[in-house]
Short mmCIF file of C-alpha atoms in Angstrom, two decimals:
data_model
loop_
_atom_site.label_atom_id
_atom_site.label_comp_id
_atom_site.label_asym_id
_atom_site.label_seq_id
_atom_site.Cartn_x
_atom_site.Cartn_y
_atom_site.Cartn_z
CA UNK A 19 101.22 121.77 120.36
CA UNK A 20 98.99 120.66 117.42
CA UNK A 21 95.64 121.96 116.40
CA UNK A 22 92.38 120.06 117.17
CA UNK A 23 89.36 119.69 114.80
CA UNK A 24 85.94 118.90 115.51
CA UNK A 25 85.17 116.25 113.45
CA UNK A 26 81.46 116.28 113.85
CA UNK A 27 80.85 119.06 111.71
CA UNK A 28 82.38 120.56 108.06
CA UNK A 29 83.59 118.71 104.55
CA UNK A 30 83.95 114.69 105.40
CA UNK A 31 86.26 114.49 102.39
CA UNK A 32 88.50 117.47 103.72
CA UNK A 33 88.64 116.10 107.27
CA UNK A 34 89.62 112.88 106.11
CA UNK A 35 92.39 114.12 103.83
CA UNK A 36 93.30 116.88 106.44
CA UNK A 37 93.51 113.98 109.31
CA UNK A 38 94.88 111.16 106.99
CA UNK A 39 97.89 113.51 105.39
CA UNK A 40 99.94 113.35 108.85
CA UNK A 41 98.90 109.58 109.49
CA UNK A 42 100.76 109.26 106.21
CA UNK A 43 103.90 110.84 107.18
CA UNK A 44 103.41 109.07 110.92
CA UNK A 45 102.65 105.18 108.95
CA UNK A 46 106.05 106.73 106.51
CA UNK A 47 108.41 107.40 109.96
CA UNK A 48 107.14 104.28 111.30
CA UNK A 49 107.53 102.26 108.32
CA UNK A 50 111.60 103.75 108.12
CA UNK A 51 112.48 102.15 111.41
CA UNK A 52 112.20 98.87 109.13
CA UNK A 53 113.48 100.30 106.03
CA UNK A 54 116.25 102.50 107.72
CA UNK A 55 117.70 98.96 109.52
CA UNK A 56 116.98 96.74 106.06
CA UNK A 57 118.74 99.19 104.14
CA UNK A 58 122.15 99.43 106.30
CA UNK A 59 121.67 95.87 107.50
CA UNK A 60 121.67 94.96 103.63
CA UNK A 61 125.20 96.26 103.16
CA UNK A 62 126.61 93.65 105.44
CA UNK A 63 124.94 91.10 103.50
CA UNK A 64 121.99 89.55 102.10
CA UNK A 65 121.20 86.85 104.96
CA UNK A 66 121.40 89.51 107.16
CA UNK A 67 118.02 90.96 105.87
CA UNK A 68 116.39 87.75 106.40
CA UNK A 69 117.86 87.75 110.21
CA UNK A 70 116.02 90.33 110.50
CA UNK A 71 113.00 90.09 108.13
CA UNK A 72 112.13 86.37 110.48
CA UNK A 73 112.61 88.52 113.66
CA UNK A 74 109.65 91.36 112.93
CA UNK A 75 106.70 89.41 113.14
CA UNK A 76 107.89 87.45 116.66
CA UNK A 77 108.06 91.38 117.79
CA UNK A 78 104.94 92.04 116.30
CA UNK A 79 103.00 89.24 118.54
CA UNK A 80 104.52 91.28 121.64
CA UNK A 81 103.49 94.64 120.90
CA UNK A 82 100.10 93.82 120.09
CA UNK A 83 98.78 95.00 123.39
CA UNK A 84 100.07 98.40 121.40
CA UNK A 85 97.73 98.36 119.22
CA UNK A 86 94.93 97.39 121.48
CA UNK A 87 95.76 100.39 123.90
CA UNK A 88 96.01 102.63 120.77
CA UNK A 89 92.37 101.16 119.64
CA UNK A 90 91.38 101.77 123.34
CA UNK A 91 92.47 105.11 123.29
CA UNK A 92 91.01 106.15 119.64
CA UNK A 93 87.49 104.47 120.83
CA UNK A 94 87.14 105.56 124.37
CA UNK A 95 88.46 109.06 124.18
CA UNK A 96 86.90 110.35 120.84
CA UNK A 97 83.88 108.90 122.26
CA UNK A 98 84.16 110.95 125.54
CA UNK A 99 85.29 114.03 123.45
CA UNK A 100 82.49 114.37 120.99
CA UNK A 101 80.12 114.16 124.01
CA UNK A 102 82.07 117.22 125.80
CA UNK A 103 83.26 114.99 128.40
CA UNK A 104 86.70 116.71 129.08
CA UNK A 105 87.64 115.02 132.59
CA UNK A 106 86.38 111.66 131.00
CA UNK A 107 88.65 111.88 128.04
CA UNK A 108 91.83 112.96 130.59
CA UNK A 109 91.48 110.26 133.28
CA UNK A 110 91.59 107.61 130.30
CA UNK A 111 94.16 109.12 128.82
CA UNK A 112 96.28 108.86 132.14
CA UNK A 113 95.43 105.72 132.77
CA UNK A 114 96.63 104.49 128.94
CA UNK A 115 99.61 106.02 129.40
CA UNK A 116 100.45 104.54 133.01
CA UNK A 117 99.09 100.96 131.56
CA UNK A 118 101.62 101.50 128.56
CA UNK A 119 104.67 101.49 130.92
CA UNK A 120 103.85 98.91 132.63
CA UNK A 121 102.87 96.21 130.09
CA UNK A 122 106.02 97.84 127.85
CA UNK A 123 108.42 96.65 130.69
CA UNK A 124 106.48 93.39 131.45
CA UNK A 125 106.89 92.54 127.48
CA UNK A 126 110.40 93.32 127.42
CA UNK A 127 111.67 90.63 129.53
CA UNK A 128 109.42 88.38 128.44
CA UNK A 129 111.24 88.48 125.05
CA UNK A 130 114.21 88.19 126.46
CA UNK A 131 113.72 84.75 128.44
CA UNK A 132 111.90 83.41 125.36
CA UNK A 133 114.02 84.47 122.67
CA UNK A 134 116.12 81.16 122.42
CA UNK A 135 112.47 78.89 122.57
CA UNK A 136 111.20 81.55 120.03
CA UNK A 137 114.64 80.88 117.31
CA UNK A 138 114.34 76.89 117.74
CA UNK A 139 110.57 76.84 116.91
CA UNK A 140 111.25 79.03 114.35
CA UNK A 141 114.10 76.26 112.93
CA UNK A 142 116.11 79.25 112.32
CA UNK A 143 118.98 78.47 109.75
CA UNK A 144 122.26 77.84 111.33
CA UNK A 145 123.48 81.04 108.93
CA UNK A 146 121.54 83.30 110.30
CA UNK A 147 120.98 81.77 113.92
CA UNK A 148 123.09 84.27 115.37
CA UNK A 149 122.28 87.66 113.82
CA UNK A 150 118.65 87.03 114.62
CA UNK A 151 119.58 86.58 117.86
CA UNK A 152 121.25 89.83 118.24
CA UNK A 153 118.73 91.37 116.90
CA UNK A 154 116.31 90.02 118.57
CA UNK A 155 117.67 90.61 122.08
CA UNK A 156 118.87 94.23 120.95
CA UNK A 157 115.13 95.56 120.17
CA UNK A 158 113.32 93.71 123.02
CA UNK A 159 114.64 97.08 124.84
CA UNK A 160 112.57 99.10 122.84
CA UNK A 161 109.03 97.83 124.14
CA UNK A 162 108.44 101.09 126.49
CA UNK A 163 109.11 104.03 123.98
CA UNK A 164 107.66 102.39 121.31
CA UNK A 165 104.20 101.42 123.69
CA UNK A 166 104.52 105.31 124.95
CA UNK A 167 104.94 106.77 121.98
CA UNK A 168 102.03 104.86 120.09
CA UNK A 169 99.34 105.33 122.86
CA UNK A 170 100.32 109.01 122.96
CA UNK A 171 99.67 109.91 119.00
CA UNK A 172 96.50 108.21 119.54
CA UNK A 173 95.35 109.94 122.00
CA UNK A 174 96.34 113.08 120.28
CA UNK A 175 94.16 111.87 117.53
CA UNK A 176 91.00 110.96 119.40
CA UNK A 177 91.35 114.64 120.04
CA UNK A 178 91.44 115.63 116.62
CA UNK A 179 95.46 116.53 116.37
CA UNK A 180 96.99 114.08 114.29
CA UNK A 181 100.57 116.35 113.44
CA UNK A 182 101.97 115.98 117.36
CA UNK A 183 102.67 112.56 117.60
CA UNK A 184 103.66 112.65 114.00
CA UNK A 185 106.42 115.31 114.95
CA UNK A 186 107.55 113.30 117.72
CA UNK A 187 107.78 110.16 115.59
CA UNK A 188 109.96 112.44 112.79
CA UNK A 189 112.44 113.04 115.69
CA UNK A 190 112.86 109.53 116.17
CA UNK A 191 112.98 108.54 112.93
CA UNK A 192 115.73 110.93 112.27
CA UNK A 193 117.93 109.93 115.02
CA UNK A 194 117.39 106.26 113.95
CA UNK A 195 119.02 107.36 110.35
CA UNK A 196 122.08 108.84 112.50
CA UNK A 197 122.41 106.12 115.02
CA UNK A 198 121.98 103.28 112.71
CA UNK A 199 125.56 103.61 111.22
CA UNK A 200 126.94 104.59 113.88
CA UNK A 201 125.95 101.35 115.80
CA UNK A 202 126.33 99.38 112.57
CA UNK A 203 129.39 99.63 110.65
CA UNK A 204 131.02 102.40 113.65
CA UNK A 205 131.11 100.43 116.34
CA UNK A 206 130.89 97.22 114.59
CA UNK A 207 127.64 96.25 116.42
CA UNK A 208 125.71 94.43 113.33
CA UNK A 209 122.35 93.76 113.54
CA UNK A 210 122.61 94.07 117.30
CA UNK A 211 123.25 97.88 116.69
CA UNK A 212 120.41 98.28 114.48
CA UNK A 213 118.04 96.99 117.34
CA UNK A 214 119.86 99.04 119.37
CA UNK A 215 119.65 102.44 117.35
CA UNK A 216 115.96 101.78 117.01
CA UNK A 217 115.61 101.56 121.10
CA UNK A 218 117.81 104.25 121.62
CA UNK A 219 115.86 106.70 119.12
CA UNK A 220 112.13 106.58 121.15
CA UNK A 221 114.28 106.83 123.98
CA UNK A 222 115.80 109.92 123.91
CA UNK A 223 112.09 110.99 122.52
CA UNK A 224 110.27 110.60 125.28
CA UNK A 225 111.43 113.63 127.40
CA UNK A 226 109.72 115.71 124.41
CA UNK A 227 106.60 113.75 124.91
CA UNK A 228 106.69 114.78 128.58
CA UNK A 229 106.87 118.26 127.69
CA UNK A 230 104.13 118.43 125.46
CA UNK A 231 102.24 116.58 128.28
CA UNK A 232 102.50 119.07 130.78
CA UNK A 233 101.94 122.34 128.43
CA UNK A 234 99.49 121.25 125.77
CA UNK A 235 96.11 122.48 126.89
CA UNK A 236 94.29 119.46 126.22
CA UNK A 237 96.87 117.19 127.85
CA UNK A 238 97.97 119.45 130.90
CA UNK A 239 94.88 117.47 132.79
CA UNK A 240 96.67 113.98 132.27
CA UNK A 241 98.40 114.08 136.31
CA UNK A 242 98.74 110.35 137.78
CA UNK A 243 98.38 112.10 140.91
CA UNK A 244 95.27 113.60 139.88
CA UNK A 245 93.85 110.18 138.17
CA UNK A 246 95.41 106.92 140.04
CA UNK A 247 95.06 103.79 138.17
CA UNK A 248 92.21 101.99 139.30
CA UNK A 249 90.12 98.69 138.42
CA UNK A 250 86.53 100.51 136.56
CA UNK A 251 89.00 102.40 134.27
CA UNK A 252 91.24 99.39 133.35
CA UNK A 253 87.86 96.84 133.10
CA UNK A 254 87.13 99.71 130.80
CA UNK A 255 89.94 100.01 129.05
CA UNK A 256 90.23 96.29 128.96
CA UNK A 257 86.71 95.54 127.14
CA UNK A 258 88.55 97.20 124.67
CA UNK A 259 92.01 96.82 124.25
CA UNK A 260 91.85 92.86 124.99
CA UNK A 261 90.08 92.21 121.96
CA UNK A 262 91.90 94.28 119.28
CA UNK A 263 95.10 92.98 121.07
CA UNK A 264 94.18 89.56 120.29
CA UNK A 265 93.43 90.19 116.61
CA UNK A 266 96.65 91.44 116.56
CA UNK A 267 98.52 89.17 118.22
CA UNK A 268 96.52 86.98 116.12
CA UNK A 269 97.51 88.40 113.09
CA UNK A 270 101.12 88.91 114.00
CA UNK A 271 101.43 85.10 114.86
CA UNK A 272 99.93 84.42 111.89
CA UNK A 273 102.55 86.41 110.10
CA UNK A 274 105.20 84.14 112.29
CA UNK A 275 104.01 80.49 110.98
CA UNK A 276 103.93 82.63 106.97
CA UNK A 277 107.63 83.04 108.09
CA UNK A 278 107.90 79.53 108.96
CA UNK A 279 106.75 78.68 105.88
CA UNK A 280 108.49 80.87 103.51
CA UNK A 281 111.68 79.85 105.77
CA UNK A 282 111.02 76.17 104.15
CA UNK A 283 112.50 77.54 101.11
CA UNK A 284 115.37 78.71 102.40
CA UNK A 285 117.12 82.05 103.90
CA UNK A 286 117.24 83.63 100.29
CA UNK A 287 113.33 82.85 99.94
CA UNK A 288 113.26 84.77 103.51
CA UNK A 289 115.00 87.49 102.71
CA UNK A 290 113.26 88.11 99.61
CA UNK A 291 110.20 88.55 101.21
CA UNK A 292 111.54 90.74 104.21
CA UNK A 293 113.00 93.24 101.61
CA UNK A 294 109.77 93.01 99.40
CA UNK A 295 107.34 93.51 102.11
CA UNK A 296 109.09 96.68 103.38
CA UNK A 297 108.58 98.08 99.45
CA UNK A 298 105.14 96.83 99.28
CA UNK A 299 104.55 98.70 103.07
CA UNK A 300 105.20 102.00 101.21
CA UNK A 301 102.87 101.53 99.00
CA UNK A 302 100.29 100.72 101.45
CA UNK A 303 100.81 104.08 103.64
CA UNK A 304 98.40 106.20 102.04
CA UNK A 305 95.23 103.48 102.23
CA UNK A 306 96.59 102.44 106.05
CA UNK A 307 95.95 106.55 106.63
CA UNK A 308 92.65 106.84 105.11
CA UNK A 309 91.51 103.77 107.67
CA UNK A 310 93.30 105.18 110.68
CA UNK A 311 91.58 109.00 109.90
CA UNK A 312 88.71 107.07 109.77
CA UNK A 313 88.32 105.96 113.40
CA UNK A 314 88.33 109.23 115.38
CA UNK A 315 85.39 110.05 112.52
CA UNK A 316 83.86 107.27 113.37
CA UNK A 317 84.30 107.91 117.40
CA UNK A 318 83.16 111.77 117.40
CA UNK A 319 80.41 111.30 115.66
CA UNK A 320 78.94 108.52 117.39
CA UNK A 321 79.76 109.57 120.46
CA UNK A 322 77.74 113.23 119.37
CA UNK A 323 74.98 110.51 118.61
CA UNK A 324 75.11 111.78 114.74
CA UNK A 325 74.89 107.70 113.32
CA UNK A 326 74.36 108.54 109.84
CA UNK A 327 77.30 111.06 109.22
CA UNK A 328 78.95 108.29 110.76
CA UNK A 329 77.80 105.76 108.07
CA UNK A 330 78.50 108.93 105.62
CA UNK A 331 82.19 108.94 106.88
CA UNK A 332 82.69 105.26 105.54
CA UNK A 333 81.22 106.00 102.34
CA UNK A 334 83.40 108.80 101.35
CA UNK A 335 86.55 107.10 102.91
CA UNK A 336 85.63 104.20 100.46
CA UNK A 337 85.66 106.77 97.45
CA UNK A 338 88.91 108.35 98.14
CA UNK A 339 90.37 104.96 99.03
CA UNK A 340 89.11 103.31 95.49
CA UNK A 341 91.01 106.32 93.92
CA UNK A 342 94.19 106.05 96.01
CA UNK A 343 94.12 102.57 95.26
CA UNK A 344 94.27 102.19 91.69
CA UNK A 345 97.24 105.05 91.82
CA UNK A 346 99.23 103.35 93.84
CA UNK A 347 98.77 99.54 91.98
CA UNK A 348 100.04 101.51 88.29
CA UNK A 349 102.59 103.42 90.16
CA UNK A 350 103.81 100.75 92.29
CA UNK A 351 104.12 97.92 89.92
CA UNK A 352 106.36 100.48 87.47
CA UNK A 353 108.64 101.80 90.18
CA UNK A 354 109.00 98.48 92.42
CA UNK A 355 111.54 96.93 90.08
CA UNK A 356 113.67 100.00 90.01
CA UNK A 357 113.53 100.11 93.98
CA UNK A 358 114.54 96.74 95.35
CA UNK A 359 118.06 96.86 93.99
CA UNK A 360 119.25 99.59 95.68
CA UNK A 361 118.92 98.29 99.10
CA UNK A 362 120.95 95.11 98.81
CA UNK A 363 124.67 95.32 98.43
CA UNK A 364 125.68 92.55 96.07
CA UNK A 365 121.98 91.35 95.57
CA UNK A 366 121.79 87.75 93.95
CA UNK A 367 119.40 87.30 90.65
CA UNK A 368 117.63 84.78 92.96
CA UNK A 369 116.89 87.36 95.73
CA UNK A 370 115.91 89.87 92.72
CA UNK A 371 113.39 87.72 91.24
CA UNK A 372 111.71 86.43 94.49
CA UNK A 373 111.56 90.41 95.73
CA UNK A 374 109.94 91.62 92.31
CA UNK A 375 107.46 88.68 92.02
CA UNK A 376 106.34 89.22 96.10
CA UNK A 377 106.23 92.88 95.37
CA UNK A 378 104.02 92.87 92.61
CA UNK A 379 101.38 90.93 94.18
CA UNK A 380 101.56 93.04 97.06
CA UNK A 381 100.84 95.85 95.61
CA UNK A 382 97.67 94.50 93.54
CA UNK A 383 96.09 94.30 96.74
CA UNK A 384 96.39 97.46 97.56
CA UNK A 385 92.93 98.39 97.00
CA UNK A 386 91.75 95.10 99.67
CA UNK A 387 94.50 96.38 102.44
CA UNK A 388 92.61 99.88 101.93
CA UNK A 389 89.16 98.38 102.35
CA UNK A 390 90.07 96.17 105.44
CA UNK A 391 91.55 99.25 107.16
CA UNK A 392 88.23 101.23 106.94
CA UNK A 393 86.53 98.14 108.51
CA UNK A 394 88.46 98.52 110.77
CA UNK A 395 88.68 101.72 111.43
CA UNK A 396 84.92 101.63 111.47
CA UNK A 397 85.22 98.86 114.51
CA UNK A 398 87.53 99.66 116.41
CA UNK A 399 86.21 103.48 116.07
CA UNK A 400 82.77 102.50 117.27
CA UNK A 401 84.50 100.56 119.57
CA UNK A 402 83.46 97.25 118.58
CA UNK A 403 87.28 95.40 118.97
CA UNK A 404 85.49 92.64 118.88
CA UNK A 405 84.48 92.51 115.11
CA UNK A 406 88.25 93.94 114.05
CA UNK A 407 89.42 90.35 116.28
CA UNK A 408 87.28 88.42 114.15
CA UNK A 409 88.74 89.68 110.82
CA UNK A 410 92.17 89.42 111.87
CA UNK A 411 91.33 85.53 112.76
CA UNK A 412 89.55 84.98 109.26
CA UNK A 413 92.13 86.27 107.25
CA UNK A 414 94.76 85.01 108.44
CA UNK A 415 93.84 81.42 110.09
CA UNK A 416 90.50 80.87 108.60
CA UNK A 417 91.86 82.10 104.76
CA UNK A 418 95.90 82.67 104.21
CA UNK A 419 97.03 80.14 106.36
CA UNK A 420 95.36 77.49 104.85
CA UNK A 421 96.16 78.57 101.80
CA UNK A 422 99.86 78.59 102.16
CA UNK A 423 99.80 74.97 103.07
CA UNK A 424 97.51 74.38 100.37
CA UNK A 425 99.37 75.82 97.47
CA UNK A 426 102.74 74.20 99.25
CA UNK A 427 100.91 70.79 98.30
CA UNK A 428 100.39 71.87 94.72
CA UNK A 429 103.75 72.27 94.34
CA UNK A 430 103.41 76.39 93.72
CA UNK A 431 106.05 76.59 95.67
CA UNK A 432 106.90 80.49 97.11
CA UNK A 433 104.31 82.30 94.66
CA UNK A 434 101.26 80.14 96.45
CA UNK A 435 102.42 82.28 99.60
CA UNK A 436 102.14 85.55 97.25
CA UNK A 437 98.55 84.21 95.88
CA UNK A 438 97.51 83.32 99.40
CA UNK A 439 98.16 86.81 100.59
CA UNK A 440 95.89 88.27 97.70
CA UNK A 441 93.19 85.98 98.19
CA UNK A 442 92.66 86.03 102.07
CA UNK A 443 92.43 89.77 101.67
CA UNK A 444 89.40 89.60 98.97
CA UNK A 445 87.61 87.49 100.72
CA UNK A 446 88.21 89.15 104.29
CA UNK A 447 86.96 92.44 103.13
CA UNK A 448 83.78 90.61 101.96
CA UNK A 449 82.87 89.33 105.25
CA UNK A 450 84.02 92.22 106.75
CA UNK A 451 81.29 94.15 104.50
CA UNK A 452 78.96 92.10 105.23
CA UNK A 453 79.64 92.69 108.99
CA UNK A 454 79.12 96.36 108.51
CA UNK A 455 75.46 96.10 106.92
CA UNK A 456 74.55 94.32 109.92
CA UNK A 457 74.37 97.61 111.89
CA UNK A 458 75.98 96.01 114.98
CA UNK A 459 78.74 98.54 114.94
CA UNK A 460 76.19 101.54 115.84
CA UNK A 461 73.79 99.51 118.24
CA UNK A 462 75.82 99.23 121.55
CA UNK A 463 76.33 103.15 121.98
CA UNK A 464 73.50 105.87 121.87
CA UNK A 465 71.03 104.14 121.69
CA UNK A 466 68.55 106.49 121.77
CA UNK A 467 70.23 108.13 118.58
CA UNK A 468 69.92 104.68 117.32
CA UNK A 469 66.51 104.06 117.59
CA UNK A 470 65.85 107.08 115.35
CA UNK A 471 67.93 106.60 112.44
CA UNK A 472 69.58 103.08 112.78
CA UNK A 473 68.04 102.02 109.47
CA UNK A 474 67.86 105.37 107.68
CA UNK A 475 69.50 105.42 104.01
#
C-alpha cells in the first residue's frame, strides 16, 4: 500500500517533484503500451505502424469518459479529503469505480458495431484496411481494465499516494512486453495480437487492484454494499466528469480528422507521424507529470480553503516546468534522430525524413504542452471541467484544425500539420492564462475563504 501526503502543508517544490516523479514513471508505463505494440508491430512492416498509428485516436474518442471519471475523481475526492471528509471521499470513490465498469463495457461494444462505419469515414487505404481492422476490434476488449485501472490511480492520488497505481500499471506494462511477441510473431496473430496483449495485460491486473482495495486503509471503506450507486452521487459525479469528457472526446476527435488529414498524403505520411508522435510522447512525460501533480495540489488546498497556496502551487509548477522544458527541447532534438530508426525494420528514407521533421517540432513545444497541462491541472483540480472543455475545443477546432486545412491550401503540404500543432498550442496556453487571472477557478468553492483573499497577491 502506498504512502499518503498531506499536501496542504510543507515545501510546494518538494511535493510537486515527490508527487510528479511516479506520474512520470505511470505517463512512461502508459506511454509503452503504444511504444511496446509500434515497436514489434514495426518488424512486420512499415504500413503496419500506420494501421495502427490511424486506429489510436478513434480509441481515444471512446475512452474519454476515462479521463473525465479520473478528473472527477482527482476534483471531488481531494476536495473531500483536505476537508477531513473520510466517508465523503469513500462513497465517491465507490461509486467511480462501479460507474467505470459499467460505461467500460457499454464502450466496448459500441466499438465493435461501429468499427466498419469508423474505417470507411476514415477512407482507410486498401493496404492497411485490414490490419486496422484487427486491431481495432482486438483492443475494443480492453475498455474495462483500462477504465478500472485509470479511475483507481486517481483516486489513489486525490489521496496523496501517487506510487500504487503506478505499481499496478508497471505490472501491466511488463506483461504487455511478454505477451506482445508471443501474440505477434508466436502465434502469428499480427496486429490483432498486439490489441490483444494490451487487453490481456490490465486484465490479469485487476485481481491485484482488488486486493489492494480491500486491505489498504484508506480504500478498505470503498464496499458497494456499503455505498449503492445512486442518482445525487452520479449528478455529482456527472457535473464533473461530463465536461472534461467532452474536452476530451473533443480533443481526441480532433486528433481523428488530423489523421484524416495527414492520411491525404498517404500511408507512409501516416506512419511517419504514428512513430514520431510516440518519440515526441516521451519527451513530453516529465511536463504531463508536473500538470497531473498539480491537480490534487490544487484540490487539497482548496478544499482546506487555503486559496493562495493554491495560486502559490501554480507558480512554482510554472518554474520547474520552464526548467524541465528547455531540457527536454536540447535533449530531445539531439537524441530524436538517433531514436526513430531503431523501431522500424527496413525503414524507408521517406518514412525517416517525415518522422525526424514531425519529431522536431514536437518537441519545441514542449514547453506549451507543459503550460497547458498546469491549466489544466489547475481546472480540473478546482474542479472547474468546464474551463479544461473549453481549451480542448480552442486548440484543437478553434486553432489546429483550421490550420491544417489552411496550410494544406498553401501548398505546405505535411509540415503545415507540424506548424499547426506548434501554433494552436501557443496560442491555447495564452487564453488559457488569461482564463486563470480571471479568478473563476477559486470562486465556486469556499467561498467564505474566498471572500478573504480572492484578490490577495
Amino acid at each position: 500500500m502506498g504512502k499518503t501526503t498531506d499536501l496542504r502543508k510543507g515545501n510546494i517544490v518538494k511535493g510537486l517533484i515527490e508527487m510528479a516523479v511516479p506520474l512520470m514513471f505511470l505517463n512512461l508505463i502508459n506511454s509503452f503500451y503504444n511504444i511496446v505494440d509500434t515497436f514489434f508491430v514495426g518488424q512486420i512492416g512499415e504500413l503496419q505502424v500506420g494501421a495502427v498509428s490511424l486506429v489510436n485516436p478513434i480509441m481515444s474518442c471512446a475512452v474519454a469518459f476515462a479521463a473525465g471519471l479520473s478528473a472527477a475523481a482527482l476534483a471531488l475526492i481531494s476536495q473531500a479529503v483536505g476537508a477531513s471528509d473520510r466517508n465523503k471521499a469513500s462513497e465517491i470513490a465507490t461509486h467511480l469505480l462501479t460507474l467505470s465498469l459499467i460505461i467500460g463495457a457499454v464502450m466496448s461494444l459500441a466499438t465493435i458495431f461501429a468499427m466498419d462505419g469508423l474505417l470507411a469515414w476514415l477512407d482507410t487505404p486498401q493496404e492497411i484496411y485490414q490490419d486496422s481492422r484487427n486491431y481495432l476490434f482486438g483492443i475494443s476488449f480492453d475498455f474495462i481494465g483500462m477504465f478500472l485501472l485509470s479511475v483507481f490511480h486517481s483516486i489513489c492520488q486525490a489521496n496523496g499516494d501517487s506510487k500504487s497505481g503506478v505499481r499496478l500499471n508497471s505490472i501491466a506494462a511488463v506483461l504487455n512486453m511478454i505477451l506482445d511477441p508471443i501474440f505477434i510473431f508466436v502465434f502469428g496473430m499480427g496486429t490483432f495480437g498486439a490489441a490483444i496483449a494490451t487487453t490481456l495485460s490490465k486484465v490479469l491486473v485487476l485481481p491485484l487492484m482488488l486486493m489492494q482495495i480491500r486491505h489498504d486503509p484508506k480504500l478498505s471503506c470503498i464496499s458497494i454494499r456499503e455505498y449503492p450507486l445512486n442518482m445525487r452521487s452520479v449528478r455529482e459525479i456527472m457535473v464533473v466528469t461530463i465536461p472534461a469528457s467532452i474536452g476530451q472526446f473533443f480533443t481526441a476527435f480532433g486528433f481523428v480528422i488530423m489523421n484524416k488529414a495527414i492520411i491525404y498524403y498517404g500511408p507512409i505520411a501516416m506512419s511517419a507521424y504514428g512513430l514520431g508522435s510516440k518519440i515526441a510522447n516521451l519527451f513530453y512525460i516529465p511536463v504531463n507529470a508536473i500538470g497531473g501533480a498539480l491537480s490534487a495540489f490544487i484540490g487539497q488546498n482548496l478544499g482546506a480553503g487555503d486559496i493562495p497556496r493554491a495560486r502559490e502551487c501554480f507558480r512554482r509548477a510554472m518554474i520547474v516546468c520552464s526548467w524541465i522544458s528547455l531540457v527536454i527541447t536540447v535533449f530531445g532534438w539531439i537524441c530524436s534522430p538517433f531514436i526513430i530508426p531503431l523501431f522500424v525494420k527496413d525503414a524507408s528514407q521517406e518514412l525517416l525524413t517525415l518522422a525526424n521533421e514531425y519529431t522536431f517540432y514536437s518537441v519545441a513545444t514542449a514547453f506549451f504542452m507543459g503550460w497547458y497541462n498546469l491549466l489544466n491541472g489547475v481546472f480540473n483540480g478546482s474542479g472547474h471541467t468546464s474551463s479544461t472543455l473549453f481549451l480542448s475545443v480552442f486548440r484543437l477546432w478553434g486553432c489546429r484544425i483550421p490550420m491544417i486545412y489552411i496550410f494544406r491550401f498553401l501548398g505546405f503540404g505535411p509540415t503545415g500539420i507540424w506548424w499547426s500543432m506548434v501554433l494552436s498550442n501557443l496560442l491555447t496556453c495564452v487564453v488559457g492564462q488569461g482564463m486563470y487571472h480571471t479568478h473563476r477557478w477559486e470562486r465556486r468553492l469556499n467561498q467564505k475563504a474566498k471572500s478573504d483573499s480572492q484578490y490577495k497577491t
